[in-house]
CSV table of C-alpha atoms in Angstrom, one decimal:
chain,number,residue,atom,x,y,z
A,1088,MET,CA,-13.2,-15.0,-20.1
A,1089,TYR,CA,-15.5,-12.0,-20.5
A,1090,TYR,CA,-15.3,-8.3,-19.4
A,1091,LEU,CA,-17.7,-5.4,-18.9
A,1092,LYS,CA,-16.7,-2.3,-20.8
A,1093,SER,CA,-16.6,0.8,-18.7
A,1094,ASN,CA,-19.1,2.7,-20.9
A,1095,ILE,CA,-21.9,0.1,-20.5
A,1096,LYS,CA,-24.7,1.6,-18.5
A,1097,MET,CA,-26.4,-1.0,-16.3
A,1098,GLU,CA,-30.1,-0.4,-15.5
A,1099,ILE,CA,-29.8,-0.6,-11.7
A,1100,SER,CA,-32.5,0.9,-9.6
A,1101,ARG,CA,-31.5,2.9,-6.6
A,1102,ARG,CA,-32.7,2.3,-3.1
A,1103,ASN,CA,-32.2,4.2,0.1
A,1104,PHE,CA,-29.0,3.1,1.9
A,1105,ILE,CA,-29.7,3.5,5.6
A,1106,LYS,CA,-32.4,6.0,6.7
A,1107,LYS,CA,-32.7,5.0,10.3
A,1108,ALA,CA,-30.3,3.9,13.0
A,1109,VAL,CA,-28.3,0.8,12.4
A,1110,THR,CA,-27.5,-1.1,15.6
A,1111,THR,CA,-24.1,-2.9,15.6
A,1112,GLY,CA,-22.0,-4.5,18.2
A,1113,CYS,CA,-20.2,-1.2,18.8
A,1114,GLY,CA,-23.3,1.0,19.4
A,1115,LEU,CA,-25.8,3.0,17.5
A,1116,ILE,CA,-25.0,4.6,14.2
A,1117,VAL,CA,-27.4,7.4,13.4
A,1118,ALA,CA,-28.0,9.7,10.4
A,1119,PRO,CA,-26.7,13.1,11.4
A,1120,ALA,CA,-29.3,15.8,12.3
A,1121,ILE,CA,-27.3,19.0,13.0
A,1122,VAL,CA,-27.2,21.3,10.0
A,1123,PRO,CA,-24.5,24.0,9.3
A,1124,PRO,CA,-26.1,27.5,9.1
A,1125,SER,CA,-24.9,28.4,5.6
A,1126,VAL,CA,-26.4,25.2,4.2
A,1127,PHE,CA,-29.8,25.4,5.8
A,1128,GLY,CA,-30.3,29.0,6.7
A,1129,LYS,CA,-33.1,31.4,5.8
A,1130,ASN,CA,-32.4,31.0,2.1
A,1131,ALA,CA,-31.7,27.2,2.1
A,1132,PRO,CA,-31.1,25.2,0.0
A,1133,SER,CA,-29.6,27.8,-2.3
A,1134,ASN,CA,-26.8,28.8,0.0
A,1135,ARG,CA,-23.2,27.9,-0.8
A,1136,ILE,CA,-21.2,25.2,1.0
A,1137,ASN,CA,-18.0,26.7,2.1
A,1138,ILE,CA,-15.1,24.3,2.4
A,1139,GLY,CA,-11.7,24.4,4.0
A,1140,ALA,CA,-8.9,22.0,2.8
A,1141,ILE,CA,-6.6,20.6,5.6
A,1142,GLY,CA,-3.4,19.2,4.1
A,1143,THR,CA,-2.5,20.4,0.6
A,1144,GLY,CA,-0.2,17.7,-0.8
A,1145,ARG,CA,-0.6,15.6,-4.0
A,1146,ILE,CA,-3.9,13.8,-3.1
A,1147,SER,CA,-5.5,17.1,-2.1
A,1148,ARG,CA,-4.3,18.9,-5.3
A,1149,ASP,CA,-4.9,16.1,-7.7
A,1150,HIS,CA,-8.1,14.6,-6.3
A,1151,ASP,CA,-9.9,16.1,-3.3
A,1152,MET,CA,-10.0,19.8,-4.1
A,1153,PRO,CA,-10.8,19.2,-7.8
A,1154,GLY,CA,-13.5,16.8,-6.7
A,1155,VAL,CA,-15.4,19.6,-5.0
A,1156,TRP,CA,-14.5,22.9,-6.7
A,1157,LYS,CA,-16.2,21.8,-9.9
A,1158,TYR,CA,-19.6,22.3,-8.2
A,1159,ASP,CA,-21.2,25.7,-8.6
A,1160,ASP,CA,-22.8,25.8,-5.1
A,1161,VAL,CA,-19.5,24.9,-3.4
A,1162,ARG,CA,-16.6,27.2,-2.7
A,1163,ILE,CA,-13.2,26.4,-1.2
A,1164,ILE,CA,-12.5,29.4,0.9
A,1165,ALA,CA,-9.5,28.3,3.1
A,1166,VAL,CA,-6.5,26.0,3.0
A,1167,ALA,CA,-4.2,24.8,5.8
A,1168,ASP,CA,-0.8,23.1,5.8
A,1169,LEU,CA,2.2,22.9,8.1
A,1170,ASP,CA,4.5,23.6,5.1
A,1171,ALA,CA,4.5,27.3,4.2
A,1172,HIS,CA,5.4,26.9,0.5
A,1173,ARG,CA,2.7,24.2,0.1
A,1174,VAL,CA,-0.1,26.3,1.6
A,1175,ALA,CA,1.0,29.2,-0.6
A,1176,GLU,CA,0.9,27.0,-3.7
A,1177,ALA,CA,-2.5,25.7,-2.7
A,1178,LYS,CA,-3.8,29.2,-2.5
A,1179,GLU,CA,-2.4,30.0,-5.9
A,1180,LEU,CA,-3.9,26.7,-7.3
A,1181,VAL,CA,-7.4,27.3,-6.0
A,1182,GLU,CA,-7.5,31.0,-6.8
A,1183,GLY,CA,-6.2,30.2,-10.3
A,1184,TYR,CA,-9.0,27.7,-10.8
A,1185,TYR,CA,-11.8,30.2,-9.8
A,1186,THR,CA,-10.2,33.0,-11.8
A,1187,LYS,CA,-10.3,30.8,-14.9
A,1188,LYS,CA,-13.8,29.5,-14.2
A,1189,SER,CA,-15.3,33.0,-13.6
A,1190,GLY,CA,-13.1,34.9,-16.1
A,1191,LYS,CA,-12.4,37.5,-13.4
A,1192,PRO,CA,-9.5,37.8,-11.0
A,1193,TYR,CA,-10.2,35.9,-7.7
A,1194,ARG,CA,-8.5,36.4,-4.4
A,1195,GLY,CA,-10.7,34.8,-1.8
A,1196,ILE,CA,-8.6,32.1,-0.1
A,1197,THR,CA,-7.5,32.4,3.5
A,1198,THR,CA,-4.4,30.4,4.5
A,1199,TYR,CA,-3.5,28.8,7.8
A,1200,GLU,CA,-0.6,26.9,9.3
A,1201,ASN,CA,-2.5,25.3,12.2
A,1202,TYR,CA,-5.7,23.5,11.1
A,1203,MET,CA,-7.3,24.4,14.4
A,1204,ASP,CA,-7.4,28.0,13.3
A,1205,LEU,CA,-9.1,27.0,10.1
A,1206,LEU,CA,-11.7,25.0,12.2
A,1207,ALA,CA,-12.4,28.1,14.2
A,1208,ASN,CA,-13.5,29.9,11.1
A,1209,LYS,CA,-17.3,30.0,11.4
A,1210,ASP,CA,-17.8,30.6,7.7
A,1211,ILE,CA,-16.5,27.1,7.0
A,1212,ASP,CA,-19.2,24.4,6.8
A,1213,ALA,CA,-17.1,21.4,5.9
A,1214,VAL,CA,-13.5,20.3,5.5
A,1215,LEU,CA,-11.4,18.1,3.2
A,1216,ILE,CA,-8.9,16.2,5.3
A,1217,SER,CA,-6.0,15.1,3.1
A,1218,THR,CA,-3.2,14.9,5.7
A,1219,PRO,CA,-0.8,12.0,6.4
A,1220,ASP,CA,-2.4,8.9,7.9
A,1221,HIS,CA,-1.2,9.5,11.4
A,1222,TRP,CA,-3.2,12.7,11.6
A,1223,HIS,CA,-6.5,11.5,10.1
A,1224,ALA,CA,-8.3,10.5,13.3
A,1225,LYS,CA,-7.3,13.5,15.3
A,1226,ASN,CA,-8.1,15.9,12.5
A,1227,THR,CA,-11.5,14.4,12.1
A,1228,ILE,CA,-12.3,14.4,15.8
A,1229,ASP,CA,-11.3,18.0,16.1
A,1230,ALA,CA,-13.3,18.9,13.0
A,1231,VAL,CA,-16.6,17.3,14.0
A,1232,ARG,CA,-16.3,18.8,17.5
A,1233,ALA,CA,-15.9,22.2,15.8
A,1234,GLY,CA,-19.2,21.5,13.9
A,1235,LYS,CA,-17.7,20.8,10.5
A,1236,ASP,CA,-18.7,18.0,8.1
A,1237,VAL,CA,-15.8,15.9,6.9
A,1238,TYR,CA,-14.5,14.3,3.7
A,1239,LEU,CA,-11.6,12.2,5.0
A,1240,GLN,CA,-8.9,10.5,2.9
A,1241,LYS,CA,-8.4,6.8,3.7
A,1242,PRO,CA,-7.3,5.1,5.8
A,1243,SER,CA,-9.4,6.4,8.6
A,1244,SER,CA,-6.7,6.0,11.3
A,1245,LEU,CA,-3.2,5.0,12.3
A,1246,THR,CA,-4.4,2.5,14.9
A,1247,ILE,CA,-7.6,0.5,15.7
A,1248,GLU,CA,-8.1,2.5,18.9
A,1249,GLU,CA,-7.9,5.8,17.1
A,1250,GLY,CA,-10.4,4.5,14.5
A,1251,ARG,CA,-12.9,3.6,17.2
A,1252,LYS,CA,-12.5,7.0,18.8
A,1253,MET,CA,-13.0,8.7,15.4
A,1254,SER,CA,-16.2,6.8,14.5
A,1255,ASP,CA,-17.7,7.3,18.0
A,1256,ALA,CA,-16.9,11.0,17.9
A,1257,VAL,CA,-18.5,11.5,14.4
A,1258,ASN,CA,-21.7,9.7,15.4
A,1259,ALA,CA,-21.9,11.5,18.7
A,1260,SER,CA,-21.5,14.9,17.0
A,1261,GLY,CA,-24.2,14.5,14.4
A,1262,ARG,CA,-21.8,15.6,11.7
A,1263,ILE,CA,-21.4,14.0,8.2
A,1264,LEU,CA,-18.3,12.0,7.4
A,1265,GLN,CA,-17.4,10.2,4.2
A,1266,ILE,CA,-14.2,8.3,3.8
A,1267,GLY,CA,-12.4,8.6,0.4
A,1268,SER,CA,-13.1,5.1,-0.7
A,1269,GLN,CA,-14.0,6.3,-4.2
A,1270,GLN,CA,-14.2,2.7,-5.6
A,1271,ARG,CA,-17.7,2.6,-4.1
A,1272,SER,CA,-18.7,5.3,-6.6
A,1273,MET,CA,-17.3,3.4,-9.6
A,1274,GLU,CA,-19.8,1.4,-11.5
A,1275,GLN,CA,-17.9,-1.8,-11.9
A,1276,PHE,CA,-17.2,-2.2,-8.2
A,1277,ARG,CA,-20.9,-1.7,-7.2
A,1278,PHE,CA,-22.1,-4.0,-10.0
A,1279,ALA,CA,-19.5,-6.7,-9.0
A,1280,CYS,CA,-20.8,-6.5,-5.4
A,1281,GLU,CA,-24.4,-6.7,-6.5
A,1282,LEU,CA,-23.6,-9.8,-8.6
A,1283,VAL,CA,-21.9,-11.5,-5.7
A,1284,ARG,CA,-24.7,-10.7,-3.3
A,1285,ASN,CA,-27.3,-11.9,-5.8
A,1286,GLY,CA,-25.6,-15.3,-6.1
A,1287,ARG,CA,-24.4,-15.0,-9.7
A,1288,ILE,CA,-21.3,-17.1,-8.8
A,1289,GLY,CA,-23.1,-19.4,-6.5
A,1290,GLN,CA,-22.1,-19.6,-2.9
A,1291,LEU,CA,-19.2,-17.2,-2.2
A,1292,LYS,CA,-16.2,-19.2,-1.0
A,1293,MET,CA,-13.1,-17.0,-1.3
A,1294,ILE,CA,-12.0,-13.4,-2.0
A,1295,GLU,CA,-8.5,-12.6,-3.1
A,1296,VAL,CA,-7.3,-9.0,-2.6
A,1297,ARG,CA,-4.3,-8.0,-4.7
A,1298,LEU,CA,-2.3,-5.0,-3.6
A,1299,PRO,CA,0.9,-3.2,-4.7
A,1300,GLY,CA,4.1,-3.5,-2.6
A,1301,ASP,CA,6.4,-0.8,-1.3
A,1302,PRO,CA,10.2,-0.8,-1.9
A,1303,ALA,CA,12.9,-0.6,0.8
A,1304,GLY,CA,15.3,2.3,0.9
A,1305,GLY,CA,15.2,5.9,2.0
A,1306,ASN,CA,17.9,8.1,3.3
A,1307,ALA,CA,17.9,8.3,7.1
A,1308,GLU,CA,20.6,10.9,7.4
A,1309,GLU,CA,19.5,13.9,9.4
A,1310,MET,CA,18.9,17.1,7.5
A,1311,PRO,CA,18.1,20.7,8.4
A,1312,ILE,CA,14.4,21.3,8.8
A,1313,PRO,CA,13.2,23.5,5.9
A,1314,LYS,CA,12.3,27.1,6.7
A,1315,GLY,CA,8.5,27.5,7.1
A,1316,PHE,CA,7.8,23.8,7.9
A,1317,ASN,CA,6.4,23.0,11.3
A,1318,TYR,CA,8.1,19.6,11.6
A,1319,ASP,CA,7.3,19.1,15.3
A,1320,MET,CA,3.6,19.4,14.7
A,1321,TRP,CA,3.8,17.4,11.5
A,1322,LEU,CA,5.1,14.4,13.6
A,1323,GLY,CA,2.1,14.8,15.8
A,1324,GLN,CA,1.5,12.2,18.4
A,1325,THR,CA,4.3,9.9,17.0
A,1326,PRO,CA,7.8,9.9,18.6
A,1327,TYR,CA,10.2,12.7,17.8
A,1328,VAL,CA,12.8,11.6,15.2
A,1329,PRO,CA,15.3,13.7,13.2
A,1330,TYR,CA,14.1,15.4,10.0
A,1331,THR,CA,15.1,13.9,6.7
A,1332,ILE,CA,13.3,14.6,3.4
A,1333,ASP,CA,12.6,10.8,2.7
A,1334,ARG,CA,10.7,10.7,6.0
A,1335,VAL,CA,8.3,13.5,5.0
A,1336,HIS,CA,7.5,14.8,1.5
A,1337,PRO,CA,9.4,16.4,-1.4
A,1338,GLN,CA,10.3,20.1,-1.0
A,1339,LYS,CA,9.9,20.5,-4.8
A,1340,GLY,CA,6.9,19.1,-6.6
A,1341,TYR,CA,4.3,16.7,-5.3
A,1342,GLY,CA,5.7,13.2,-5.9
A,1343,ARG,CA,4.9,10.3,-3.7
A,1344,PRO,CA,6.0,11.1,-0.1
A,1345,GLY,CA,8.3,9.0,1.9
A,1346,TRP,CA,6.1,8.9,5.0
A,1347,LEU,CA,3.9,6.4,3.3
A,1348,ARG,CA,6.7,3.9,3.7
A,1349,CYS,CA,7.5,4.6,7.3
A,1350,ASP,CA,5.8,2.4,10.0
A,1351,GLN,CA,5.7,5.4,12.3
A,1352,PHE,CA,3.1,7.1,10.2
A,1353,GLY,CA,1.2,4.3,8.6
A,1354,ALA,CA,1.2,0.6,7.7
A,1355,GLY,CA,2.1,0.8,4.0
A,1356,MET,CA,0.1,-0.7,1.2
A,1357,ILE,CA,-2.1,-2.9,3.4
A,1358,THR,CA,-3.9,0.2,4.5
A,1359,GLY,CA,-2.9,2.5,1.6
A,1360,TRP,CA,-4.6,0.3,-1.1
A,1361,GLY,CA,-6.1,-2.3,1.2
A,1362,ALA,CA,-8.5,0.2,2.7
A,1363,HIS,CA,-10.0,0.4,-0.8
A,1364,HIS,CA,-10.1,-3.3,-1.8
A,1365,PHE,CA,-11.0,-4.8,1.6
A,1366,ASP,CA,-13.8,-2.3,1.8
A,1367,ILE,CA,-15.1,-3.8,-1.5
A,1368,ALA,CA,-14.8,-7.3,-0.1
A,1369,HIS,CA,-16.9,-6.2,2.9
A,1370,TRP,CA,-19.5,-4.6,0.6
A,1371,ALA,CA,-19.8,-7.8,-1.4
A,1372,MET,CA,-20.1,-10.0,1.7
A,1373,ASN,CA,-22.5,-7.6,3.6
A,1374,THR,CA,-20.0,-7.5,6.5
A,1375,GLU,CA,-19.4,-3.7,6.5
A,1376,TYR,CA,-20.1,-3.4,10.3
A,1377,THR,CA,-18.1,-6.4,11.5
A,1378,GLY,CA,-14.8,-8.2,10.7
A,1379,PRO,CA,-13.0,-11.5,10.5
A,1380,ILE,CA,-12.7,-14.0,13.4
A,1381,GLU,CA,-9.3,-15.4,12.4
A,1382,VAL,CA,-6.3,-13.8,10.7
A,1383,SER,CA,-2.8,-15.0,9.8
A,1384,GLY,CA,-0.1,-13.5,7.7
A,1385,HIS,CA,3.6,-13.1,6.9
A,1386,ALA,CA,5.6,-10.5,5.0
A,1387,GLU,CA,9.1,-9.4,4.0
A,1388,PHE,CA,10.2,-6.4,6.1
A,1389,PRO,CA,13.2,-4.3,5.1
A,1390,THR,CA,16.4,-4.9,7.1
A,1391,SER,CA,18.1,-1.6,6.2
A,1392,GLY,CA,17.2,1.9,5.1
A,1393,LEU,CA,14.6,4.3,6.4
A,1394,TRP,CA,11.5,2.8,4.9
A,1395,ASN,CA,10.3,-0.1,7.0
A,1396,VAL,CA,6.7,-1.0,6.1
A,1397,HIS,CA,5.9,-4.4,4.6
A,1398,GLY,CA,7.0,-5.5,1.2
A,1399,THR,CA,5.9,-8.7,-0.4
A,1400,PHE,CA,3.1,-10.2,1.8
A,1401,GLU,CA,0.4,-12.9,2.1
A,1402,THR,CA,-2.5,-12.9,4.5
A,1403,SER,CA,-5.6,-15.0,5.2
A,1404,MET,CA,-8.7,-14.3,7.2
A,1405,LEU,CA,-11.7,-16.3,8.1
A,1406,TYR,CA,-15.1,-14.6,8.5
A,1407,GLU,CA,-18.0,-16.0,10.5
A,1408,ASN,CA,-19.9,-16.6,7.3
A,1409,GLY,CA,-17.3,-19.1,6.3
A,1410,VAL,CA,-15.7,-17.0,3.5
A,1411,ILE,CA,-11.9,-16.9,3.4
A,1412,VAL,CA,-10.4,-13.5,2.4
A,1413,THR,CA,-6.8,-13.5,1.4
A,1414,GLY,CA,-4.4,-10.7,0.6
A,1415,VAL,CA,-1.4,-11.0,-1.7
A,1416,THR,CA,1.1,-8.7,-3.4
A,1417,GLU,CA,0.0,-8.0,-7.0
A,1418,SER,CA,2.0,-9.5,-9.9
A,1419,LYS,CA,1.8,-10.0,-13.7
A,1420,GLU,CA,-0.1,-13.2,-13.0
A,1421,LYS,CA,-2.3,-11.6,-10.3
A,1422,PRO,CA,-3.0,-8.0,-11.3
A,1423,ASN,CA,-4.3,-5.4,-8.9
A,1424,GLY,CA,-7.9,-5.9,-7.9
A,1425,VAL,CA,-10.4,-8.1,-6.1
A,1426,LEU,CA,-11.2,-11.7,-7.2
A,1427,PHE,CA,-14.4,-13.3,-6.0
A,1428,THR,CA,-14.7,-17.1,-6.3
A,1429,GLY,CA,-17.9,-19.0,-5.7
A,1430,THR,CA,-19.3,-22.5,-6.3
A,1431,ASN,CA,-20.4,-21.5,-9.9
A,1432,GLY,CA,-17.7,-19.3,-11.2
A,1433,TRP,CA,-15.6,-16.1,-10.4
A,1434,ILE,CA,-15.6,-12.4,-10.9
A,1435,PHE,CA,-12.6,-10.1,-11.0
A,1436,VAL,CA,-12.9,-6.3,-10.6
A,1437,SER,CA,-10.3,-3.6,-10.7
A,1438,ARG,CA,-10.0,0.1,-11.4
A,1439,GLY,CA,-9.0,-0.5,-15.0
A,1440,ASN,CA,-7.2,2.6,-16.3
A,1441,TYR,CA,-8.4,4.9,-13.5
A,1442,SER,CA,-5.9,6.6,-11.2
A,1443,ALA,CA,-6.6,9.0,-8.4
A,1444,SER,CA,-3.3,10.9,-8.8
A,1445,ALA,CA,-0.4,11.3,-11.3
A,1446,ASN,CA,1.7,8.8,-9.4
A,1447,ASP,CA,-0.7,6.1,-8.4
A,1448,PRO,CA,1.5,3.4,-7.1
A,1449,SER,CA,-0.2,0.4,-8.8
A,1450,THR,CA,2.0,-1.0,-11.6
A,1451,SER,CA,-0.5,-3.5,-13.1
A,1452,LYS,CA,-3.4,-2.6,-15.3
A,1453,SER,CA,-6.3,-4.9,-16.0
A,1454,LYS,CA,-9.9,-5.0,-17.3
A,1455,ALA,CA,-12.3,-3.2,-15.1
A,1456,LEU,CA,-14.6,-6.3,-14.8
A,1457,ILE,CA,-14.3,-9.8,-16.0
A,1458,ALA,CA,-15.9,-13.1,-15.2
A,1459,SER,CA,-15.6,-16.8,-15.8
A,1460,ASP,CA,-18.7,-16.8,-17.9
A,1461,SER,CA,-20.5,-14.0,-19.9
A,1462,LYS,CA,-23.8,-14.8,-18.3
A,1463,ILE,CA,-22.5,-13.8,-14.9
A,1464,LEU,CA,-22.2,-10.2,-16.1
A,1465,SER,CA,-25.6,-9.9,-17.7
A,1466,PRO,CA,-27.8,-7.0,-16.4
A,1467,LEU,CA,-29.7,-7.4,-13.2
A,1468,THR,CA,-33.3,-8.5,-13.4
A,1469,GLU,CA,-36.3,-9.0,-11.0
A,1470,ASN,CA,-34.7,-12.3,-10.1
A,1471,ASP,CA,-31.8,-10.3,-8.6
A,1472,PRO,CA,-33.4,-8.5,-5.6
A,1473,VAL,CA,-30.2,-7.0,-4.1
A,1474,ARG,CA,-29.5,-3.4,-5.1
A,1475,LEU,CA,-26.7,-1.4,-3.4
A,1476,TYR,CA,-26.4,2.3,-2.7
A,1477,GLN,CA,-25.6,4.0,-6.1
A,1478,SER,CA,-23.2,6.9,-6.4
A,1479,THR,CA,-21.5,8.0,-9.6
A,1480,ASP,CA,-19.4,10.7,-8.1
A,1481,HIS,CA,-17.8,10.2,-4.7
A,1482,HIS,CA,-17.1,13.8,-3.7
A,1483,GLY,CA,-20.5,14.7,-5.2
A,1484,ASN,CA,-22.2,12.1,-3.0
A,1485,TRP,CA,-20.5,13.6,0.1
A,1486,LEU,CA,-21.8,17.0,-0.9
A,1487,GLU,CA,-25.3,15.7,-1.4
A,1488,SER,CA,-25.1,14.2,2.1
A,1489,VAL,CA,-24.0,17.5,3.5
A,1490,ARG,CA,-27.0,19.2,1.9
A,1491,THR,CA,-29.6,16.6,2.7
A,1492,ARG,CA,-28.2,15.1,6.0
A,1493,LYS,CA,-28.8,11.6,4.6
A,1494,LEU,CA,-26.2,9.0,5.2
A,1495,ASN,CA,-23.6,8.7,2.3
A,1496,ILE,CA,-22.1,5.7,0.6
A,1497,ALA,CA,-19.0,5.4,2.9
A,1498,PRO,CA,-19.8,6.7,6.4
A,1499,ALA,CA,-17.6,6.7,9.6
A,1500,GLU,CA,-18.3,3.2,10.9
A,1501,VAL,CA,-17.8,1.6,7.5
A,1502,ALA,CA,-14.5,3.5,7.2
A,1503,HIS,CA,-13.4,2.3,10.6
A,1504,ARG,CA,-14.2,-1.4,9.9
A,1505,SER,CA,-12.4,-1.3,6.5
A,1506,CYS,CA,-9.3,0.2,8.1
A,1507,THR,CA,-9.5,-2.2,11.1
A,1508,VAL,CA,-9.3,-5.3,8.9
A,1509,CYS,CA,-6.2,-3.9,7.2
A,1510,LEU,CA,-4.5,-3.1,10.6
A,1511,ILE,CA,-5.2,-6.6,12.1
A,1512,GLN,CA,-3.5,-8.1,9.0
A,1513,TYR,CA,-0.5,-5.8,9.6
A,1514,ILE,CA,-0.3,-7.0,13.2
A,1515,ALA,CA,-0.5,-10.6,12.0
A,1516,MET,CA,2.4,-9.9,9.5
A,1517,LYS,CA,4.4,-8.5,12.4
A,1518,LEU,CA,3.8,-11.4,14.7
A,1519,ASN,CA,3.9,-14.0,12.0
A,1520,ARG,CA,1.2,-16.2,13.6
A,1521,LYS,CA,-2.5,-16.9,13.6
A,1522,LEU,CA,-4.6,-14.5,15.6
A,1523,TYR,CA,-8.2,-14.7,16.8
A,1524,TRP,CA,-10.2,-11.5,16.5
A,1525,ASP,CA,-13.4,-10.5,18.3
A,1526,PRO,CA,-15.1,-8.0,15.9
A,1527,VAL,CA,-17.6,-7.0,18.6
A,1528,LEU,CA,-15.1,-6.2,21.4
A,1529,GLU,CA,-12.5,-5.2,18.8
A,1530,ARG,CA,-9.7,-7.1,20.6
A,1531,PHE,CA,-7.7,-10.2,20.0
A,1532,LYS,CA,-8.7,-13.3,22.0
A,1533,ASN,CA,-6.1,-14.5,24.6
A,1534,ASP,CA,-3.2,-12.6,23.1
A,1535,ASP,CA,-1.8,-9.8,25.2
A,1536,GLU,CA,1.0,-9.0,22.8
A,1537,ALA,CA,-1.3,-8.6,19.9
A,1538,ASN,CA,-3.6,-6.4,21.9
A,1539,THR,CA,-0.7,-4.0,22.8
A,1540,MET,CA,-0.6,-3.2,19.0
A,1541,ILE,CA,-4.2,-2.0,18.8
A,1542,SER,CA,-3.0,1.4,20.1
A,1543,ARG,CA,0.2,3.4,20.3
A,1544,PRO,CA,1.6,5.9,22.9
A,1545,TYR,CA,0.8,9.6,22.3
A,1546,ARG,CA,3.4,12.3,22.3
A,1547,PRO,CA,2.2,15.4,24.1
A,1548,PRO,CA,0.7,17.8,23.3
A,1549,TYR,CA,-0.8,15.9,20.3
A,1550,ASN,CA,-2.7,13.4,22.3
A,1551,PHE,CA,-6.4,12.9,21.7
């Protein structure tokens, strides 16, 4: 068993990703052409990119805002959150960073409760969207219609229908969107996908995706809504339910929020981590703009407590290329990551010791890249013609896309397809039977019950 150390630099040439329109079964995906004034004005390209942060919880504070504020030609100028104390702390955090960086007192952050007011700020060119999952699609649609480029935390949507609306809206607007699938900008994941595409393990037969699980529990007892928290808007288009802290987020600190474990607001780990790993599976198979044709699955669901997303699970999908992609709960024997198995060997890739936030939920650690034979991991040569889009900094790649208007490494349609494959597995878990998926029409074949789960009712006035 052999592994690739994270500090090894592979001599991989870069090629352009997609310069022209790519026609898929869902329509035309085009490279955006509309340019924000402050990026390409009279003094372009020296002008600063002004950014607003929508949602200021743990992933925004630990990952998204630090991912952009380190660039000298970028400035976070506004933050928005429905929780008054969180938006105040975000202002303090950002101003503190710029004060330390410049050595001079900095007081330049505008705060908002309603993100629509932030989007109305014409000085803002682009936004970081780090809100709960059930807000992702609507936040994005509103942002691109307001003329803003978007960095969106994964998963891209709560439902498949919302994801389709999101991708269509982005591509119709001409704005830039990048999904926060930062594994695409990690060397070992790109290299693993290149090795698979170049046939280093022979013909690809199976991909096993290993994900964390979520515990049952949570206190469902109604509590007073905290002062300064717009709970009704936080619920958004989902049904009204009584406030309890385990349904939302901590009022002190930035620990892992309870909404991640509530079916009302997301699908649990199948989208929370699955959006990362199944995206890598798609990248390695060259199926980024399609999906499986069959899916089955089962899972343990809590029978008590507030938190009701899946626990231990197992799924299986068949793609048109004949590859079987499975999903399983990680364990000591099966650590978090993606295992590719072919006719001539296997490759396993993971994040290694990397974590996006202080309370990354994965409990298993493993080598970043290992294979069944050392020769599989040898550097690419002229006999390996496939080279994938190369990015070494995910937020930086998005900012480059904003500047140049070239397509980035994780655009809207790719984001939607990665999320969709997770959501159809969740539906299969719920129904506990084999389903047949049409990746062109994005509907289940001959299954009315399954098709009702592609969308959810909207609660006014938060409809799309």
